[in-house]
CSV table of C-alpha atoms in Angstrom, one decimal:
chain,number,residue,atom,x,y,z
A,1421,MET,CA,73.8,141.3,134.7
A,1422,LYS,CA,73.3,140.1,132.0
A,1423,THR,CA,74.7,136.4,131.4
A,1424,PRO,CA,76.4,136.3,127.9
A,1425,GLN,CA,75.2,133.7,125.5
A,1426,ALA,CA,77.3,130.7,124.2
A,1427,GLN,CA,78.6,131.3,121.1
A,1428,PRO,CA,78.8,127.8,118.9
A,1429,ALA,CA,82.0,126.0,118.6
A,1430,MET,CA,84.2,126.7,116.3
A,1431,PRO,CA,84.9,123.9,113.3
A,1432,LEU,CA,87.4,121.7,114.4
A,1433,ALA,CA,89.4,122.5,110.8
A,1434,ALA,CA,89.3,126.2,111.8
A,1435,GLN,CA,90.5,126.2,115.0
A,1436,PRO,CA,94.0,127.6,115.7
A,1437,LEU,CA,96.3,124.8,116.6
A,1438,GLY,CA,98.2,125.6,120.5
A,1439,ARG,CA,102.2,126.0,120.2
A,1440,ARG,CA,102.1,122.2,121.3
A,1441,GLU,CA,100.5,120.8,118.4
A,1442,ARG,CA,101.8,123.2,116.4
A,1443,ASN,CA,106.0,122.0,117.2
A,1444,LYS,CA,104.4,118.5,116.9
A,1445,GLN,CA,103.2,119.3,112.9
A,1446,VAL,CA,106.3,121.0,112.2
A,1447,LYS,CA,108.1,118.0,113.5
A,1448,LEU,CA,105.6,115.7,111.7
A,1449,GLU,CA,106.6,117.1,108.2
A,1450,ARG,CA,110.1,117.3,108.9
A,1451,ILE,CA,110.7,113.2,109.5
A,1452,ILE,CA,107.9,113.0,106.4
A,1453,ALA,CA,110.8,114.9,103.9
A,1454,ALA,CA,113.6,113.4,105.8
A,1455,ALA,CA,112.2,110.0,105.3
A,1456,GLY,CA,110.6,110.3,102.1
A,1457,GLU,CA,114.0,111.6,100.7
A,1458,LEU,CA,116.0,109.2,101.9
A,1459,PHE,CA,114.1,106.0,101.2
A,1460,ASP,CA,113.5,107.4,97.5
A,1461,THR,CA,117.6,107.9,97.4
A,1462,TYR,CA,118.0,104.7,98.7
A,1463,GLY,CA,114.9,102.6,98.8
A,1464,VAL,CA,113.4,101.7,102.1
A,1465,ASP,CA,115.2,98.5,103.3
A,1466,ALA,CA,118.8,100.4,102.8
A,1467,VAL,CA,117.7,103.2,105.2
A,1468,THR,CA,117.9,103.2,109.0
A,1469,THR,CA,116.0,104.6,111.5
A,1470,GLN,CA,118.8,106.7,112.7
A,1471,GLN,CA,119.5,108.1,109.4
A,1472,ILE,CA,116.1,109.7,109.5
A,1473,ALA,CA,116.6,111.1,112.6
A,1474,ASP,CA,119.8,112.5,111.7
A,1475,LYS,CA,118.4,114.3,108.8
A,1476,ALA,CA,114.9,115.7,110.6
A,1477,ASP,CA,116.7,116.8,113.0
A,1478,ILE,CA,115.3,114.9,115.9
A,1479,GLY,CA,115.8,111.9,118.8
A,1480,THR,CA,115.1,108.5,117.6
A,1481,GLY,CA,112.9,108.5,121.0
A,1482,THR,CA,111.3,111.7,119.2
A,1483,LEU,CA,110.5,109.5,116.2
A,1484,PHE,CA,109.3,107.1,117.5
A,1485,LEU,CA,106.4,108.7,118.9
A,1486,TYR,CA,105.3,109.5,115.7
A,1487,ALA,CA,105.9,105.4,114.4
A,1488,LYS,CA,106.9,102.7,116.7
A,1489,SER,CA,108.8,100.9,114.0
A,1490,LYS,CA,110.3,101.4,110.3
A,1491,SER,CA,107.8,100.3,108.7
A,1492,GLU,CA,105.3,102.5,110.9
A,1493,LEU,CA,107.5,105.5,109.3
A,1494,PHE,CA,107.6,104.4,105.6
A,1495,LEU,CA,103.7,103.8,105.8
A,1496,LEU,CA,103.5,107.2,106.7
A,1497,VAL,CA,105.5,108.7,104.2
A,1498,GLN,CA,103.6,106.6,101.6
A,1499,ASN,CA,100.1,107.3,102.9
A,1500,SER,CA,100.8,111.4,102.9
A,1501,GLY,CA,102.0,110.6,99.2
A,1502,TYR,CA,98.8,108.6,98.2
A,1503,VAL,CA,96.8,111.5,99.9
A,1504,ALA,CA,98.0,114.0,97.8
A,1505,ALA,CA,97.5,111.7,94.8
A,1506,LEU,CA,94.1,110.5,95.4
A,1507,GLU,CA,92.8,113.7,96.1
A,1508,GLN,CA,94.5,114.9,92.5
A,1509,GLY,CA,92.8,112.4,90.9
A,1510,MET,CA,89.0,113.4,92.1
A,1511,ALA,CA,89.7,116.7,91.7
A,1512,ALA,CA,90.2,116.1,87.4
A,1513,ALA,CA,87.5,113.3,87.2
A,1514,GLU,CA,84.9,116.2,88.6
A,1515,ASN,CA,85.2,117.6,85.1
A,1516,ILE,CA,86.0,115.0,83.1
A,1517,PRO,CA,82.4,113.2,81.6
A,1518,GLY,CA,83.8,110.3,80.5
A,1519,VAL,CA,83.4,106.8,83.1
A,1520,ILE,CA,85.8,105.2,81.6
A,1521,GLU,CA,88.3,108.5,81.6
A,1522,ALA,CA,87.7,110.0,84.6
A,1523,LEU,CA,88.2,106.7,86.6
A,1524,MET,CA,91.7,106.6,84.7
A,1525,ALA,CA,91.8,110.8,86.3
A,1526,ILE,CA,91.6,108.9,89.8
A,1527,ILE,CA,93.9,106.0,89.1
A,1528,ARG,CA,96.8,107.9,86.7
A,1529,PRO,CA,98.3,110.0,90.0
A,1530,VAL,CA,98.0,106.5,92.0
A,1531,VAL,CA,99.7,104.8,90.0
A,1532,GLU,CA,102.3,107.7,89.7
A,1533,CYS,CA,102.9,108.1,93.0
A,1534,ASN,CA,103.1,104.4,93.3
A,1535,ARG,CA,106.3,104.5,91.2
A,1536,SER,CA,108.3,107.4,91.5
A,1537,HIS,CA,110.1,104.6,93.3
A,1538,VAL,CA,109.1,100.9,92.1
A,1539,GLU,CA,110.6,99.0,94.9
A,1540,ASN,CA,109.5,101.0,97.8
A,1541,GLY,CA,105.9,101.2,95.6
A,1542,ARG,CA,106.2,97.5,95.9
A,1543,THR,CA,107.0,97.3,99.8
A,1544,TYR,CA,104.1,99.5,100.0
A,1545,LEU,CA,101.9,97.2,98.4
A,1546,ARG,CA,103.1,94.0,101.1
A,1547,GLU,CA,102.4,96.3,103.9
A,1548,LEU,CA,99.4,96.5,103.2
A,1549,VAL,CA,98.5,93.1,102.6
A,1550,PHE,CA,100.5,91.5,105.3
A,1551,GLY,CA,101.3,94.2,107.7
A,1552,ASP,CA,99.9,94.7,110.8
A,1553,PRO,CA,95.8,96.0,110.8
A,1554,GLU,CA,96.1,97.2,114.2
A,1555,GLU,CA,99.0,99.5,113.0
A,1556,PRO,CA,97.6,103.1,113.0
A,1557,HIS,CA,99.6,103.8,109.7
A,1558,HIS,CA,98.5,100.3,108.5
A,1559,ARG,CA,94.6,101.5,109.3
A,1560,ASP,CA,95.1,104.6,107.2
A,1561,ALA,CA,96.9,103.1,104.5
A,1562,LEU,CA,93.5,100.3,104.5
A,1563,ALA,CA,91.3,103.5,104.4
A,1564,LEU,CA,92.3,105.7,101.4
A,1565,THR,CA,92.0,102.2,99.9
A,1566,ILE,CA,88.3,102.5,101.0
A,1567,GLU,CA,88.3,105.8,99.8
A,1568,THR,CA,89.6,105.2,96.5
A,1569,GLU,CA,86.6,102.7,96.2
A,1570,ALA,CA,84.3,105.6,97.2
A,1571,ALA,CA,85.6,107.3,94.1
A,1572,LEU,CA,85.5,105.2,91.7
A,1573,THR,CA,82.2,104.3,93.0
A,1574,ALA,CA,81.0,107.8,92.8
A,1575,VAL,CA,82.2,108.2,89.1
A,1576,LEU,CA,80.5,104.8,87.7
A,1577,CYS,CA,77.5,105.8,89.9
A,1578,ARG,CA,77.5,108.6,86.5
A,1579,ASP,CA,76.3,105.6,84.1
A,1580,GLU,CA,73.0,105.1,84.4
A,1581,ARG,CA,73.3,101.3,82.7
A,1582,ILE,CA,75.5,100.3,86.2
A,1583,LYS,CA,73.0,99.9,88.3
A,1584,PRO,CA,73.9,101.4,92.0
A,1585,ASP,CA,74.1,98.5,93.7
A,1586,GLU,CA,76.7,97.1,91.3
A,1587,ALA,CA,78.8,100.3,90.9
A,1588,GLY,CA,80.4,99.7,94.7
A,1589,THR,CA,81.3,96.1,93.3
A,1590,LEU,CA,83.1,97.2,90.1
A,1591,ALA,CA,84.5,100.0,91.9
A,1592,GLN,CA,86.5,97.1,93.9
A,1593,ILE,CA,87.2,95.1,91.6
A,1594,ALA,CA,88.6,98.4,89.3
A,1595,SER,CA,90.9,99.2,92.8
A,1596,ALA,CA,92.1,95.7,92.4
A,1597,ILE,CA,93.0,95.7,89.2
A,1598,MET,CA,95.0,99.1,90.1
A,1599,PHE,CA,97.0,97.5,92.9
A,1600,ILE,CA,97.5,94.2,91.3
A,1601,SER,CA,98.9,96.3,88.4
A,1602,MET,CA,101.1,98.0,90.4
A,1603,ALA,CA,101.9,95.5,92.7
A,1604,ALA,CA,102.9,92.4,89.6
A,1605,THR,CA,106.4,91.3,88.9
A,1606,ILE,CA,106.4,91.6,85.3
A,1607,ASN,CA,105.5,95.3,85.5
A,1608,ALA,CA,108.2,96.7,87.3
A,1609,THR,CA,110.9,97.4,85.2
A,1610,ARG,CA,107.2,99.2,82.1
A,1611,THR,CA,106.7,102.3,82.4
A,1612,VAL,CA,103.8,104.6,84.5
A,1613,ASP,CA,102.2,104.7,80.8
A,1614,ASP,CA,102.4,100.5,80.6
A,1615,VAL,CA,100.9,100.5,83.2
A,1616,ILE,CA,98.7,102.7,83.0
A,1617,GLU,CA,97.5,101.3,79.9
A,1618,GLU,CA,97.3,97.4,81.5
A,1619,ILE,CA,94.7,98.5,83.7
A,1620,ALA,CA,92.5,101.0,81.1
A,1621,GLY,CA,92.1,97.8,78.8
A,1622,ARG,CA,91.1,95.5,81.7
A,1623,LEU,CA,88.4,98.3,82.7
A,1624,ARG,CA,87.1,98.7,79.5
A,1625,VAL,CA,86.5,95.0,79.3
A,1626,MET,CA,84.8,95.4,81.9
A,1627,LEU,CA,83.0,98.0,82.2
A,1628,PRO,CA,79.2,98.3,79.7
A,1629,HIS,CA,80.2,100.0,76.2
């Protein structure tokens, strides 16, 4: 009997999920949707984990399988929005030739996401700085900041006047400018457009003309 040849492994992204994994994914999506709606409506400080579990129609024990504290659950929800915003910005930047304009195409959706609820957005930034880096959703949040810097670096590398080894440093500074502008108390009542213009003005000063 001829021995069948081994088939190449299916790419991970293409492998179908089993029933257990699908159920976990459905519950995760319900948790994110429920928590996100409650956080947006009442603010993170006013929402309890019990309210989130009730709205997601799960037990609190199940809820804590996905995030072991409210702060971690908050990061889970905010990270989900950050991922979508960053993907949107990166896609837009691909079709914009100007460096400043492309940088702002990446930055704008992130700012809009962060300021959809200003106090929640500022809480998220505080968690990034002061949260426990050993917590999984905090690590994910930090990883997103690195991805943001990488996207900004790729845009800066388009400018022939910027040396490749300088682009990464400039991207870190641009990212810091974005986060400081979003977190600043003085900007709490300002519009998204105001914050965007502040960031853009600082980038124009920083980058070669």
